[in-house]
mmCIF file of C-alpha atoms and ligand atoms in Angstrom:
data_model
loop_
_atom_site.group_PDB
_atom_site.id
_atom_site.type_symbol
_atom_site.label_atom_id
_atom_site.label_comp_id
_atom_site.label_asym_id
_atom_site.label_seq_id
_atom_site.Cartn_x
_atom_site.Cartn_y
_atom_site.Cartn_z
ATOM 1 C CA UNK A 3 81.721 123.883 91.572
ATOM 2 C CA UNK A 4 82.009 120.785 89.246
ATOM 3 C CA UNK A 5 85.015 119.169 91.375
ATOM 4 C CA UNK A 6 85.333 116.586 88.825
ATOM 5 C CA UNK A 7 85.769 119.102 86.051
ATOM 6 C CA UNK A 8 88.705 120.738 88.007
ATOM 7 C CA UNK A 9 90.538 117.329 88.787
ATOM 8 C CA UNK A 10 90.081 116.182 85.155
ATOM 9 C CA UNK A 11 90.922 119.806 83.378
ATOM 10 C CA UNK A 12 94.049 120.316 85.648
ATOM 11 C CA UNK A 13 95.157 116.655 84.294
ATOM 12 C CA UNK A 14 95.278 117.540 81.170
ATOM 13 C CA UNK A 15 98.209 120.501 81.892
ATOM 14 C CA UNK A 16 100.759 117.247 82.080
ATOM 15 C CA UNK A 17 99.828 116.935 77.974
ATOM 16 C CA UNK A 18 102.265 118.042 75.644
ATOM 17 C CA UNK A 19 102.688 118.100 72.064
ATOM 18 C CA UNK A 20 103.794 115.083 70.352
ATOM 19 C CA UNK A 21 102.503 113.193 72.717
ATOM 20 C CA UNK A 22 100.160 109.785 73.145
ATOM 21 C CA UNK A 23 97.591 110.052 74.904
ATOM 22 C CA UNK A 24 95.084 107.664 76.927
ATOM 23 C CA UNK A 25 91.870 108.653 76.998
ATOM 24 C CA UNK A 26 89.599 107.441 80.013
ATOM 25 C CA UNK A 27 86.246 106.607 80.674
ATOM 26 C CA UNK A 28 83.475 108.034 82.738
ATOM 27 C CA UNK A 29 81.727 111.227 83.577
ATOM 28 C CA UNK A 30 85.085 112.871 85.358
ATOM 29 C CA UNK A 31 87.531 111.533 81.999
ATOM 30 C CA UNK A 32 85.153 113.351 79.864
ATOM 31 C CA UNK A 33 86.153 116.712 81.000
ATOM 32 C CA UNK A 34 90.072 115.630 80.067
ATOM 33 C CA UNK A 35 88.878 114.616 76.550
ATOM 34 C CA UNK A 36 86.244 117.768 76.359
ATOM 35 C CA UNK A 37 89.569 120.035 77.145
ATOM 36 C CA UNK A 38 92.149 118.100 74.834
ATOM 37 C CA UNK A 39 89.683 118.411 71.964
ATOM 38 C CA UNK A 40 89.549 122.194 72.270
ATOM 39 C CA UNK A 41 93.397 122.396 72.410
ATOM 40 C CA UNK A 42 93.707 120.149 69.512
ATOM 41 C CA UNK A 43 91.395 122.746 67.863
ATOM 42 C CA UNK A 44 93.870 125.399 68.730
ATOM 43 C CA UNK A 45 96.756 123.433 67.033
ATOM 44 C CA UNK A 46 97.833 121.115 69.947
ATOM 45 C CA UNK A 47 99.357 117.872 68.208
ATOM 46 C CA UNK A 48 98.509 114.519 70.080
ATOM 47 C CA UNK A 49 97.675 110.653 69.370
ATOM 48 C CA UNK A 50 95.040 108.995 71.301
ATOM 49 C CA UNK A 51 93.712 105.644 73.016
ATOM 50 C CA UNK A 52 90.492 105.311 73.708
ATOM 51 C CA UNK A 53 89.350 102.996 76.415
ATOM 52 C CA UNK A 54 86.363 102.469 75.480
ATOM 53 C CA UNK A 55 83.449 102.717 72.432
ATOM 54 C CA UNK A 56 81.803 105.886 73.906
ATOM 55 C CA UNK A 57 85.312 107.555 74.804
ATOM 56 C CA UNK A 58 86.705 107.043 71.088
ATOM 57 C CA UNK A 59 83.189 108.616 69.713
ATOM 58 C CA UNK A 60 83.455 111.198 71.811
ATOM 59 C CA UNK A 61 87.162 111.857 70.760
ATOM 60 C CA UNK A 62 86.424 111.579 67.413
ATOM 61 C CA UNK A 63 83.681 114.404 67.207
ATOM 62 C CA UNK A 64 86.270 117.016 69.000
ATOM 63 C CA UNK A 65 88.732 115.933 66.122
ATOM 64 C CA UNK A 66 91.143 114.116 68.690
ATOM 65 C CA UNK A 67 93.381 112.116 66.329
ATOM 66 C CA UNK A 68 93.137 108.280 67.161
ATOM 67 C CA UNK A 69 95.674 105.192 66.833
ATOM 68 C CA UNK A 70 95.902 101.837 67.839
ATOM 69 C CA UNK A 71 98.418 99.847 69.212
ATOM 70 C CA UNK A 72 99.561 98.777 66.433
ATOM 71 C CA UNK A 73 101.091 102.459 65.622
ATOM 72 C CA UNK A 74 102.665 103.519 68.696
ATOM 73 C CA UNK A 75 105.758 101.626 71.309
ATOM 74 C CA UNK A 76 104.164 103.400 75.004
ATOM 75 C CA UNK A 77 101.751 105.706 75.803
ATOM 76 C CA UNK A 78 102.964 108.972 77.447
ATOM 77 C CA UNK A 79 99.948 109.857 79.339
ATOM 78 C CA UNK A 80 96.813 108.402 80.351
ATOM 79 C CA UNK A 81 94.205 110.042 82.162
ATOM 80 C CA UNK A 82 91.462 108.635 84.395
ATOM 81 C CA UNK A 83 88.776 108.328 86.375
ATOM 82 C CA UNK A 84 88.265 105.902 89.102
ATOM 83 C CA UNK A 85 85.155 104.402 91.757
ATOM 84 C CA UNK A 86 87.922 104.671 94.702
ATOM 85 C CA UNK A 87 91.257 105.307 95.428
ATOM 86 C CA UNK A 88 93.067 104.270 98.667
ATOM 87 C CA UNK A 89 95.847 106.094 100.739
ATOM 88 C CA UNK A 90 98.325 103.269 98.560
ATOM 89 C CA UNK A 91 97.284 104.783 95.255
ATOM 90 C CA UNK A 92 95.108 101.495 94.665
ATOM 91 C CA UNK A 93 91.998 101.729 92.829
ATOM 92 C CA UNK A 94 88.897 100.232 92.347
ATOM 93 C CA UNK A 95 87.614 101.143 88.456
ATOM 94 C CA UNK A 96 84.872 99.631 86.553
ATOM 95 C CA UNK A 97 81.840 101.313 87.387
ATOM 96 C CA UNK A 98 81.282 102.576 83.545
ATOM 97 C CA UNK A 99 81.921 98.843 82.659
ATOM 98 C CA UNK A 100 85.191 99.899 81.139
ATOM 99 C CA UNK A 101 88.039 98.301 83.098
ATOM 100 C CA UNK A 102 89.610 95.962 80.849
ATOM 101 C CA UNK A 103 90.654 98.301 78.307
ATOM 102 C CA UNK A 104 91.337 101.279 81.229
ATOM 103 C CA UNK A 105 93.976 98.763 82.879
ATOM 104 C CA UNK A 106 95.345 97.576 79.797
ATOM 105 C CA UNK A 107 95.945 101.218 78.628
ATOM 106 C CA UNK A 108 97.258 102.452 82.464
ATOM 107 C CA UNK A 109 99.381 99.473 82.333
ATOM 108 C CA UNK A 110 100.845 100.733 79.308
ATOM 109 C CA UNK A 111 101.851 104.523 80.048
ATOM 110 C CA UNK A 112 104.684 105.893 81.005
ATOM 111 C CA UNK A 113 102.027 108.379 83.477
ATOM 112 C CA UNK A 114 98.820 106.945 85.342
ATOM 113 C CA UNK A 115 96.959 110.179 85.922
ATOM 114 C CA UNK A 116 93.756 109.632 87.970
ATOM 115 C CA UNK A 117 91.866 112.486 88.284
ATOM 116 C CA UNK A 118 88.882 112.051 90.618
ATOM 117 C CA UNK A 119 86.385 114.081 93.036
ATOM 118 C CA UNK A 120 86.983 114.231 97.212
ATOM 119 C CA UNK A 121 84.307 111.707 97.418
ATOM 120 C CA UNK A 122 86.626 109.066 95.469
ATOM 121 C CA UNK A 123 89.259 109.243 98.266
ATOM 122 C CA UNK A 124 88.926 106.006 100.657
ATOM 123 C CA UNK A 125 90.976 104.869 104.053
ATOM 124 C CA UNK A 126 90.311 101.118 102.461
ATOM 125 C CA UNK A 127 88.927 100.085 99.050
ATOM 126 C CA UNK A 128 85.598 98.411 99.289
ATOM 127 C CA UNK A 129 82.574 100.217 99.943
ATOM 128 C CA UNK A 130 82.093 100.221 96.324
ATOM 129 C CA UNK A 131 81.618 96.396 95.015
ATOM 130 C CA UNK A 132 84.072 95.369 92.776
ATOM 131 C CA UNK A 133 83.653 95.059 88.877
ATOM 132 C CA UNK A 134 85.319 91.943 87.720
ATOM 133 C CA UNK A 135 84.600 91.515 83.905
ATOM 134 C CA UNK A 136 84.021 87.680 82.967
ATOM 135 C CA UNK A 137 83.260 85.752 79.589
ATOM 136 C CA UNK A 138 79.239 84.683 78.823
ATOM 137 C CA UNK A 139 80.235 81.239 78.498
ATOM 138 C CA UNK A 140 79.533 79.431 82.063
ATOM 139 C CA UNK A 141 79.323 82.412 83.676
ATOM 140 C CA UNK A 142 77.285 80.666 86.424
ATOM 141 C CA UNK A 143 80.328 78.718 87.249
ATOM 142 C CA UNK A 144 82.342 81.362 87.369
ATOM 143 C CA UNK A 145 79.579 83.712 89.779
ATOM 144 C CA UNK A 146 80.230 80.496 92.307
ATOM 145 C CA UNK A 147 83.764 80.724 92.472
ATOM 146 C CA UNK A 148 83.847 84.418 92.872
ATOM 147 C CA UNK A 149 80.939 83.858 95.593
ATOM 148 C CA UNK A 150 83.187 81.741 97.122
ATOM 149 C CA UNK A 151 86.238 84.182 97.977
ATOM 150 C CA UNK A 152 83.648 85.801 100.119
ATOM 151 C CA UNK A 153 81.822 88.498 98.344
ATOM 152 C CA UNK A 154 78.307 89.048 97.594
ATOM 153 C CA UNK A 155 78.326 88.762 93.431
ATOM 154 C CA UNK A 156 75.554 90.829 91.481
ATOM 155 C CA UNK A 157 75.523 90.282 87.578
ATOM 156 C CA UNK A 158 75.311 93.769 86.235
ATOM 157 C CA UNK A 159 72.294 94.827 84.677
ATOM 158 C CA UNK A 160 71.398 97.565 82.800
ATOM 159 C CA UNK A 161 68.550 98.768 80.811
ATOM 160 C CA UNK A 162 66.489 95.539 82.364
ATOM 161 C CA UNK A 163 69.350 93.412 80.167
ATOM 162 C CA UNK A 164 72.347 91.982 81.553
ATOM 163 C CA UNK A 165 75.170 94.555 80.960
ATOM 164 C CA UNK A 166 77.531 93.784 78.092
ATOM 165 C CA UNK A 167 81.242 95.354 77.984
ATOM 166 C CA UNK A 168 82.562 96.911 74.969
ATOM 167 C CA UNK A 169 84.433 93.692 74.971
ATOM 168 C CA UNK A 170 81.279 91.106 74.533
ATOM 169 C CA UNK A 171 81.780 90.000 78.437
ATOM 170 C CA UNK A 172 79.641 90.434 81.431
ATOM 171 C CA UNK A 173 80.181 92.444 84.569
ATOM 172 C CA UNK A 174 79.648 90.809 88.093
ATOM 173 C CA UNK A 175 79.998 93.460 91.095
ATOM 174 C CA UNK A 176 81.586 92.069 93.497
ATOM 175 C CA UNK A 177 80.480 93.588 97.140
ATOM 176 C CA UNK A 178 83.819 92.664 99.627
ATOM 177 C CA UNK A 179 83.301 94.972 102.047
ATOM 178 C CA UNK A 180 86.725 96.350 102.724
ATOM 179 C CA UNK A 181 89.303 95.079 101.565
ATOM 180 C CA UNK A 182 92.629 94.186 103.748
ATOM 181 C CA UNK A 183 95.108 92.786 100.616
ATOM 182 C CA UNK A 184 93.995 94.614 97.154
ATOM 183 C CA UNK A 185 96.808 92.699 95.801
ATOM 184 C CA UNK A 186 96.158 89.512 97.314
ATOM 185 C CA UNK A 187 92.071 89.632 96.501
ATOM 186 C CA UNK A 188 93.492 90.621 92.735
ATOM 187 C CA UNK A 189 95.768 87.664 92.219
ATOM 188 C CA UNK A 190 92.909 85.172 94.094
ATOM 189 C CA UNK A 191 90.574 86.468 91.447
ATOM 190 C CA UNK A 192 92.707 86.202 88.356
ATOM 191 C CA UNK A 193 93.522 82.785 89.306
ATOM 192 C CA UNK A 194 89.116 81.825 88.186
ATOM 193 C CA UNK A 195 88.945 80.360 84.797
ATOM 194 C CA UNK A 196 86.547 82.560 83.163
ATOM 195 C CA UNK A 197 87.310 85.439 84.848
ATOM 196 C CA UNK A 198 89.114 88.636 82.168
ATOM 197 C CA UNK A 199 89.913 91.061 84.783
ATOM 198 C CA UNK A 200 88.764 92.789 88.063
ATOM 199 C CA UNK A 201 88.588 96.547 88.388
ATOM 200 C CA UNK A 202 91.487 96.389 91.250
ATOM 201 C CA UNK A 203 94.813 98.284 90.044
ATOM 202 C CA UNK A 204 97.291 97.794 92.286
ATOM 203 C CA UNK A 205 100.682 99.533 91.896
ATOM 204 C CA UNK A 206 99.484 101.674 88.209
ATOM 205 C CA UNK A 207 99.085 105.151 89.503
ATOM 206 C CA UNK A 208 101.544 107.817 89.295
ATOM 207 C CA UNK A 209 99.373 110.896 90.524
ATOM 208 C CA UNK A 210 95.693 111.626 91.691
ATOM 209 C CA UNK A 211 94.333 114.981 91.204
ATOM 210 C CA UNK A 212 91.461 115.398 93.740
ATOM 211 C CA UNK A 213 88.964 118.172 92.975
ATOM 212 C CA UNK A 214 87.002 119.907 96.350
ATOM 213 C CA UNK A 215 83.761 121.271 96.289
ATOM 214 C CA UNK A 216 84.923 124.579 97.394
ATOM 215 C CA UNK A 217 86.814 124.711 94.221
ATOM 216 C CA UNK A 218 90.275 123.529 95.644
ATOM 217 C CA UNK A 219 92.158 121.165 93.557
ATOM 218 C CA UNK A 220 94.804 118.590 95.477
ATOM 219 C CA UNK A 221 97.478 116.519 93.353
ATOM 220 C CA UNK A 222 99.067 114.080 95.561
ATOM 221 C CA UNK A 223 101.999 112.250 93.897
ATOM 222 C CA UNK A 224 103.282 107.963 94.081
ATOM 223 C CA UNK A 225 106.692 108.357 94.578
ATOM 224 C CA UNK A 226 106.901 104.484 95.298
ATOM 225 C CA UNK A 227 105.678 103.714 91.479
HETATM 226 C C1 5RP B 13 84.751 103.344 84.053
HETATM 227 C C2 5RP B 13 85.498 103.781 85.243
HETATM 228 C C3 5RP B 13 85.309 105.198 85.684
HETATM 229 O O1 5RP B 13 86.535 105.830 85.642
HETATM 230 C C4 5RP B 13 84.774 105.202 87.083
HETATM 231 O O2 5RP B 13 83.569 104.452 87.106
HETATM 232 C C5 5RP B 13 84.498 106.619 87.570
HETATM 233 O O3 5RP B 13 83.469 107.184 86.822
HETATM 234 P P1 5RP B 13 83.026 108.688 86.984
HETATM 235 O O4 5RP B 13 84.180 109.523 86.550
HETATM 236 O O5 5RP B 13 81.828 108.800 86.075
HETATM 237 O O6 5RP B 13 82.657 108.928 88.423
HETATM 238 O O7 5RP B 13 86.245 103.065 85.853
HETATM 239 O O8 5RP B 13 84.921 101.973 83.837
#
């Protein structure tokens, strides 16, 4: 059983005509985009975000019609994947290198749908180091200050290069260890000049879907949000 491909396909039944869409990133979104492009082939009428380069290619080939911001006042629906997800409904996101434009497209939907496999699901975020996207220029600097809220930073690297967003920014992973105050770490990092964005989204989601290896799919809903 592809758990990931159940989470992400049962997603996309919240996805109605008329609608705009945003359109994850990662190997569990793909499924979500994979499915919307066959319904649009069978007539279904949507407008999409991409959140990132590979996401809008992909869209594009399955003839998913694409806008910008520019076009649209809110997004209806966005689904996503995610690195972890906490008994809260916080997340850590990042690990495709995408979160800047994921949490500025979560933060600007009506729905958050996350749509992950049972191995996602986490008492406490932080076994899985934190992305936190930051600009080239004096990046050392900015490493330091990180280093000094009292994580291990690694500069993300990738094909033997350093890793560069879709954005023109680099990725440092941050490794916490768990994490006591999402919100709290969140606000400490945003404070770092140089710093875009962490992969921390605190208070976004609306509804995980969880997909089981035995084929079971779970959808567990944020009433608080
Ligand atoms: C990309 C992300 C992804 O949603 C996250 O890394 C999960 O990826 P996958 O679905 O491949 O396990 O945040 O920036």
């Amino acid at each position: 059983m592809n758990a990931k491909r159940l989470a992400a396909e049962q997603a996309v039944d919240y996805v109605h005509d008329n609608m705009v869409v945003g359109l994850g990133t990662g190997s569990t979104a793909y499924w979500a985009i994979r499915k919307l492009g066959l319904m649009v082939q069978s007539g279904l009428n949507i407008s999409a975000i991409a959140t990132s380069v590979g996401s809008e290619e992909l869209a594009k080939e399955l003839g998913i019609k694409l806008v910008s911001f520019s076009d649209i006042n809110e997004i209806d629906i966005t689904i996503d994947g995610a690195d972890e997800v906490d008994k809260d409904f916080n997340l850590i996101k990042g690990g495709g290198g995408a979160l800047l434009r994921e949490k500025i497209v979560a933060t600007s939907s009506k729905e958050f749908i996350v749509v992950v496999d049972e191995s996602k699901m986490v008492e406490s975020l932080g076994k899985f180091p934190l992305p936190v996207e930051i600009i080239k220029f004096g990046y050392e600097a900015t490493i330091k200050k990180l280093e000094s809220l009292g994580c291990e930073p690694r500069i993300r690297i990738a094909d033997d290069k350093v890793y560069v967003t879709d954005n023109g920014n680099y990725i440092i992973d941050c490794n916490f260890g768990k994490i006591n105050d999402p919100k709290e770490l969140q606000n400490k990092i945003s404070l770092i000049p140089g710093v875009v964005d962490s992969g921390l989204f605190v208070n976004v989601v609306s509804r995980v879907i969880v997909g089981h290896q035995n084929g079971l799919v779970k959808e567990i809903t944020n009433y608080i949000q």
